[in-house]
Short mmCIF file of C-alpha atoms in Angstrom, two decimals:
data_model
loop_
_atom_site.label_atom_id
_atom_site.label_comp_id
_atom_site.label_asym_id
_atom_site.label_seq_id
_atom_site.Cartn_x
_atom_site.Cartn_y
_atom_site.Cartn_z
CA UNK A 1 -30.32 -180.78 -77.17
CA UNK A 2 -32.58 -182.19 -74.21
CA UNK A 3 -32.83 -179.15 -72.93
CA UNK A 4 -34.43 -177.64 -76.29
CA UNK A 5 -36.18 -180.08 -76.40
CA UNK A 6 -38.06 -179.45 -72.96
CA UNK A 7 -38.33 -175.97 -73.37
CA UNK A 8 -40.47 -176.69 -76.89
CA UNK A 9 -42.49 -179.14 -74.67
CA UNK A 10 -42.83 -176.64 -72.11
CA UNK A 11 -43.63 -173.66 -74.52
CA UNK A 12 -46.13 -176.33 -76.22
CA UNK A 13 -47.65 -176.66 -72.76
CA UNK A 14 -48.15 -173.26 -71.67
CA UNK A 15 -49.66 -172.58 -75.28
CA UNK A 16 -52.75 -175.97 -74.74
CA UNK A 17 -53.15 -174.19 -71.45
CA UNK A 18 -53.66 -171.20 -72.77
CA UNK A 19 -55.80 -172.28 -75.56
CA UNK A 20 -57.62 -174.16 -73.34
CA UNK A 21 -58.46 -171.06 -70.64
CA UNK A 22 -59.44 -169.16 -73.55
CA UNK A 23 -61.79 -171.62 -74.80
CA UNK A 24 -63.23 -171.98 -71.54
CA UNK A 25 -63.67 -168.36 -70.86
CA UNK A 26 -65.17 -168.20 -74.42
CA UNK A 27 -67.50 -170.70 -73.50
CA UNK A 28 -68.88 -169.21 -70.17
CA UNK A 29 -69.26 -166.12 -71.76
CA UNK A 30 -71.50 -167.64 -74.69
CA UNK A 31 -73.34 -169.22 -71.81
CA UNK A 32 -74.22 -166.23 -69.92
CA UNK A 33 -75.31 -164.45 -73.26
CA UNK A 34 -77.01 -167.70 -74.09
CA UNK A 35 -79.33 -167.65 -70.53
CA UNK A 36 -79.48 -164.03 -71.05
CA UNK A 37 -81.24 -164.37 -74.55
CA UNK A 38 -83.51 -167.47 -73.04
CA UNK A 39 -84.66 -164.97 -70.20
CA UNK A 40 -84.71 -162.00 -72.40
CA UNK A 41 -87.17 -163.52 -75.13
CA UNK A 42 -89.12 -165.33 -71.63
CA UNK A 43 -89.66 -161.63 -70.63
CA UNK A 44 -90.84 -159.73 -73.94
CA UNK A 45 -93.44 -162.58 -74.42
CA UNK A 46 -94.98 -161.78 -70.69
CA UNK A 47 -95.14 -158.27 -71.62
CA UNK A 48 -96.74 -158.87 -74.85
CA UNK A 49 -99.42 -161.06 -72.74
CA UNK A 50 -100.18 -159.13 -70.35
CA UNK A 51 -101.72 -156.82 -72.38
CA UNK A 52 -104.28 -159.01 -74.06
CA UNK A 53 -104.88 -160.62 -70.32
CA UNK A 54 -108.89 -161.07 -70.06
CA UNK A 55 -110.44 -158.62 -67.81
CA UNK A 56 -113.38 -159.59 -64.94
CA UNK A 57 -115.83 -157.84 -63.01
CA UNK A 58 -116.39 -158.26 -59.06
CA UNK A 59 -119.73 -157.81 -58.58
CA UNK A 60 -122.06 -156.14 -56.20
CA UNK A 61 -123.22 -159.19 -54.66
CA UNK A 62 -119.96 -160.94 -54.64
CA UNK A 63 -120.38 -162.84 -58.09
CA UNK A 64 -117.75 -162.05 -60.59
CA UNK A 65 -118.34 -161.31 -64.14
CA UNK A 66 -115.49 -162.16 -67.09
CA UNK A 67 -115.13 -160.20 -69.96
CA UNK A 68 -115.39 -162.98 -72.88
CA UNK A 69 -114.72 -160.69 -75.80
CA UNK A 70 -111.13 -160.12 -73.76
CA UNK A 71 -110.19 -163.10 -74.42
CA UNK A 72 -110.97 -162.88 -78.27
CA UNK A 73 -107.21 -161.23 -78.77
CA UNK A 74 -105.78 -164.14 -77.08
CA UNK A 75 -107.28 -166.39 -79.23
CA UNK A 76 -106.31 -164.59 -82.46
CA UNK A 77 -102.74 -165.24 -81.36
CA UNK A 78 -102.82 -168.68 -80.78
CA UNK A 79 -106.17 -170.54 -80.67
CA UNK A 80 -104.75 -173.16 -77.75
CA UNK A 81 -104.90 -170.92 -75.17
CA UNK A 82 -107.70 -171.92 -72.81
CA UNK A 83 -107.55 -169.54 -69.67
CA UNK A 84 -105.04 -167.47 -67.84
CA UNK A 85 -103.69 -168.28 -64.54
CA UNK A 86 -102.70 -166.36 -61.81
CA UNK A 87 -101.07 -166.30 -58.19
CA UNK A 88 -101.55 -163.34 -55.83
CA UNK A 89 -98.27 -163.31 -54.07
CA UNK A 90 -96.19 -164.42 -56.49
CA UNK A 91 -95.27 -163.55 -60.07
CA UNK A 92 -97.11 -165.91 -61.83
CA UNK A 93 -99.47 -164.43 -64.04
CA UNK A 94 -99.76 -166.04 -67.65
CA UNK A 95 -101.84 -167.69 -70.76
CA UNK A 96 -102.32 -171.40 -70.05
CA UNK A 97 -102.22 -173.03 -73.14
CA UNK A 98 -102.94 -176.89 -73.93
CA UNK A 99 -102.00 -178.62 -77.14
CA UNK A 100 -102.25 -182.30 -78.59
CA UNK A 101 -99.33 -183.53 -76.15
CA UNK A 102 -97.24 -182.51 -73.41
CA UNK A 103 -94.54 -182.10 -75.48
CA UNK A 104 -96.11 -179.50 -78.04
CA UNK A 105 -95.62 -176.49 -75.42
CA UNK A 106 -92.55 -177.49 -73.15
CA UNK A 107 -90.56 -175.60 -75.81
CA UNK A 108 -92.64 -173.20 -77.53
CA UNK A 109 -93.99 -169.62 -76.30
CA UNK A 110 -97.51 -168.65 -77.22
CA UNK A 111 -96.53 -167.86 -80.66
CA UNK A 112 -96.01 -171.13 -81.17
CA UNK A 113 -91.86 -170.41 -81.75
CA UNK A 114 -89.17 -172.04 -80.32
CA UNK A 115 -88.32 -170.80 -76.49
CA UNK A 116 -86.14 -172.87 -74.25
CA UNK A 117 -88.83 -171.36 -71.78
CA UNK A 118 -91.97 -172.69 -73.20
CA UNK A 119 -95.71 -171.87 -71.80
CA UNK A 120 -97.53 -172.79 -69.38
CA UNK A 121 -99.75 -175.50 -70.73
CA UNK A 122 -102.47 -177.74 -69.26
CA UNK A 123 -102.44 -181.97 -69.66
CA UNK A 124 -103.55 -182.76 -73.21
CA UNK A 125 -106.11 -185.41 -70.95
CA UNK A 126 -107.47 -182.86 -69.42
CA UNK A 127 -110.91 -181.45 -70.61
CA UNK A 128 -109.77 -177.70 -72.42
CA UNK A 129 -112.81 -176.00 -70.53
CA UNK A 130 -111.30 -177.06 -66.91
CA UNK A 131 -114.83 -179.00 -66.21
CA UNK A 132 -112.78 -181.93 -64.90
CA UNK A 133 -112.51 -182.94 -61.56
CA UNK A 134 -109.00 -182.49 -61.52
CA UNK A 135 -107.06 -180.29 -63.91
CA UNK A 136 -103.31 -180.53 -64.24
CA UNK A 137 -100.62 -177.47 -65.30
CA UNK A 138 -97.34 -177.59 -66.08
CA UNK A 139 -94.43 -175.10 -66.62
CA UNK A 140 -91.23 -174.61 -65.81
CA UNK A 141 -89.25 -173.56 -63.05
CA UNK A 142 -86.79 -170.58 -64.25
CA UNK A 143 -84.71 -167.81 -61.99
CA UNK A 144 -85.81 -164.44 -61.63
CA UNK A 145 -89.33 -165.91 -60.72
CA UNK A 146 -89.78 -166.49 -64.58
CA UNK A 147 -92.75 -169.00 -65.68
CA UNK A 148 -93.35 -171.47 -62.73
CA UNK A 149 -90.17 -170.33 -60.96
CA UNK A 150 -91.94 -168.96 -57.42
CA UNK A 151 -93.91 -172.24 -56.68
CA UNK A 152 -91.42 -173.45 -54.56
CA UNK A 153 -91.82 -169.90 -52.37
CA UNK A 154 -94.98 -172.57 -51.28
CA UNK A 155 -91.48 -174.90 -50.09
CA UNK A 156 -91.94 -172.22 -46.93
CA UNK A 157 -94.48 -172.17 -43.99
CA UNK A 158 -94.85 -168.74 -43.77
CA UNK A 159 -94.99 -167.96 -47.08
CA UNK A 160 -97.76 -170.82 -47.72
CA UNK A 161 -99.95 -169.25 -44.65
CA UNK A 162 -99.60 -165.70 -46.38
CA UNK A 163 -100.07 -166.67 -49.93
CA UNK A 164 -103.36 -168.70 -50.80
CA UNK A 165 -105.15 -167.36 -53.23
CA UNK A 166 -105.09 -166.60 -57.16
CA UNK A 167 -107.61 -166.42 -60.01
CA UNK A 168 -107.81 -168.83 -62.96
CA UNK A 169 -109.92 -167.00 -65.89
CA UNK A 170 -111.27 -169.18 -69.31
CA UNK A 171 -113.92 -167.66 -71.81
CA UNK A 172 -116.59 -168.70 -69.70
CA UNK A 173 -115.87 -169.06 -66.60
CA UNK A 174 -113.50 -167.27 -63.16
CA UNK A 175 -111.91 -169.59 -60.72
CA UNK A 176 -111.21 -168.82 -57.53
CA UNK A 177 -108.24 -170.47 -56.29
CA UNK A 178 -107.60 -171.66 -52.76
CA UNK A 179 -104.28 -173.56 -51.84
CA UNK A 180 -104.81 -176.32 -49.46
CA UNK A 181 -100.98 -178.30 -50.24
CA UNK A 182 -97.95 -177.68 -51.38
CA UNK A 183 -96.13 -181.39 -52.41
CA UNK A 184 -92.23 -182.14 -52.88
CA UNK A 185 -92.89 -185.41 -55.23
CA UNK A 186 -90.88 -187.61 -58.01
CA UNK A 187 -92.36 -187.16 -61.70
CA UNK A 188 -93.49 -190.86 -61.60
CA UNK A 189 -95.93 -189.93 -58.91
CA UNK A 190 -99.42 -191.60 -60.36
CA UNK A 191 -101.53 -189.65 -57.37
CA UNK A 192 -100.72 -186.39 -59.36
CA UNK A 193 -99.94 -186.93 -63.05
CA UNK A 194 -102.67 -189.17 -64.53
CA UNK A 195 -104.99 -187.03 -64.39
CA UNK A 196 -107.57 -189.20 -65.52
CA UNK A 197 -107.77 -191.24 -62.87
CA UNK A 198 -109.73 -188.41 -60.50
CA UNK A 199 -113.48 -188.05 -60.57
CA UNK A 200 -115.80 -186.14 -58.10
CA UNK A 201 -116.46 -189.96 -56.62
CA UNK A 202 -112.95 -190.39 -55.84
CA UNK A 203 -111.24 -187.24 -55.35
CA UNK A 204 -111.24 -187.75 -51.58
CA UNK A 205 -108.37 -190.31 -51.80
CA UNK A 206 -106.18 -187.66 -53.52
CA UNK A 207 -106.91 -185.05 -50.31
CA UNK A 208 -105.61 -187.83 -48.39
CA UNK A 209 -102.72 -188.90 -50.17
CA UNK A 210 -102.16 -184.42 -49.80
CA UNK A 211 -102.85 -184.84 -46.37
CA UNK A 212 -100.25 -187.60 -45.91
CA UNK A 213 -97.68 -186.74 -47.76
CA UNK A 214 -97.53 -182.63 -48.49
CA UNK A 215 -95.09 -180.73 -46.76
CA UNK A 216 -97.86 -177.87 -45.87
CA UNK A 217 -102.07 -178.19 -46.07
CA UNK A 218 -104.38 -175.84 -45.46
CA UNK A 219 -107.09 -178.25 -43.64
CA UNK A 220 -110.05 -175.79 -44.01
CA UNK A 221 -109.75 -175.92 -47.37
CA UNK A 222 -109.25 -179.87 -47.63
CA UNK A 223 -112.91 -179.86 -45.47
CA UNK A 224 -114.57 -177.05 -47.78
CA UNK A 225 -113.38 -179.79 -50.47
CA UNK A 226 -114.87 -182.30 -48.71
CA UNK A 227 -118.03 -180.71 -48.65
CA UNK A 228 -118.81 -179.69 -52.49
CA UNK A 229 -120.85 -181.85 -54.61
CA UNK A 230 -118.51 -181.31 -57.75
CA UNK A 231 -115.47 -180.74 -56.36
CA UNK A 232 -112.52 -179.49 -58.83
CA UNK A 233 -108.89 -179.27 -57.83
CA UNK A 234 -106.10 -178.42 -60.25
CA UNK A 235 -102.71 -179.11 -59.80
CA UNK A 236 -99.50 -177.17 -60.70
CA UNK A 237 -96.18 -178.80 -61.25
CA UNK A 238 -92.77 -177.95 -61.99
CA UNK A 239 -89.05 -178.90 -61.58
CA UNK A 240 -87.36 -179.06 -58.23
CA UNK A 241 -83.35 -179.60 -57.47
CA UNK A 242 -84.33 -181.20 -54.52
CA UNK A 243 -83.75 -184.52 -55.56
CA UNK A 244 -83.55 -186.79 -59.21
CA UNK A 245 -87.01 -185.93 -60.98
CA UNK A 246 -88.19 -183.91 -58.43
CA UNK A 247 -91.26 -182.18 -59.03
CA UNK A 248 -93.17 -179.22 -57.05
CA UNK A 249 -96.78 -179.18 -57.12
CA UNK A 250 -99.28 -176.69 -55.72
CA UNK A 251 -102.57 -178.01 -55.53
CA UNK A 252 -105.47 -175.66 -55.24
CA UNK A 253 -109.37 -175.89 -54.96
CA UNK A 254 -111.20 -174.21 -57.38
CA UNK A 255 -114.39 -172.20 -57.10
CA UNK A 256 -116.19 -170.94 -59.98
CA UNK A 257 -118.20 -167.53 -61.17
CA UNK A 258 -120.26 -168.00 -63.98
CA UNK A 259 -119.71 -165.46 -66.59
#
């Protein structure tokens, strides 16, 4: 009797365990299909994008020219997008977008649907025509070099030393961007995310708090800074592992090209 009794407990056993393993292996699969479908619809909006992003002109004398009616497509699709941003080096090349509150594109693409991935979006307190002193983007950091995934390639000397450059285009105006730190900071970090605070009077205490505390600086760049009358920096920030509300941020110098 005992010992039918322990082989029912024993077949009951063996048939949780299984249950369980197969629930499990269920599970991981739905997860890989699940970050599959997140990366998937990440990837189809970048191509879309990329063939409505605005088009400029290097001129003879060095100038460079935008096309505005290029960015006239982009705006039929979603009138919050207020430049496009990208990194030479790197894979970062999208719409920046900017709506009513940092929440409104953390988890919505550029259609304005639902996407785990979101958009790159600028600080609802910063001005929408990047006239500001000091401009802040966000986005997030995904594998595959998805969204703001290759910032933290800046993480490595050589690859900051190699990699300095990109191009920030709005209706009216190019940027030129030049890299001058690359920061490993916590979210609550004041110096980088009130925005705000920063004003061509002022901006020299943020170069020092770069100069102090980033974990690579291009100085030449800090003293080109240094020497503008309107200076204008923008930041870019995402996610790091590195520690509990981590956050990597590329700050770069911008120079503009009237249009």
């Amino acid at each position: 009797m005992a010992r039918g009794i322990l082989r029912v407990l024993d077949s009951l056993i063996s048939l949780c365990l299984v249950v369980v393993l197969l629930a499990f292996g269920a599970y991981s699969v739905y997860a890989l299909w699940d970050n599959n479908q997140v990366y998937t619809a990440a990837d189809i909006a970048k191509e879309d994008m990329i063939k409505l992003k605005p088009s400029y002109t290097v001129n003879a004398d060095g100038s460079i020219s935008s096309d505005d009616a290029s960015f006239e497509e982009l705006l039929a699709v979603n009138s919050d997008v207020v430049g496009w941003i990208t990194l030479d080096g790197t894979e970062v090349d999208y719409p920046v977008l900017q709506g009513d509150t940092v929440l409104d594109y953390i988890n919505r693409d550029v259609y304005g649907n639902f996407a785990l991935a979101g958009s790159i979006f600028l600080d609802p307190t910063c001005a929408g025509d990047f006239t500001d002193s000091y401009s802040l983007i966000y986005g997030h950091h995904m594998e595959g070099s998805r969204m703001f995934g290759d910032l933290d390639l800046y993480e490595d000397a050589e690859f900051f030393s190699e990699n300095n450059t990109g191009v920030l285009i709005t209706p009216t105006t190019v940027y030129k961007l030049e890299i001058f730190a690359c920061l490993l900071i916590g979210s609550s970090e004041d110096m980088i995310f009130e925005p705000s605070y920063w004003t061509a009077e002022n901006i020299n205490e943020l170069l020092i708090f770069a100069e102090e505390n980033a974990l690579h600086i291009n100085a030449d760049v800090i003293s080109a800074i240094r020497g503008d009358e309107n200076p204008q920096i923008v930041a870019l920030s995402t996610c790091s592992s590195e520690f509990t509300d981590a956050r990597t941020v590329i700050l770069a110098r911008m120079v503009s090209y009237s249009s």
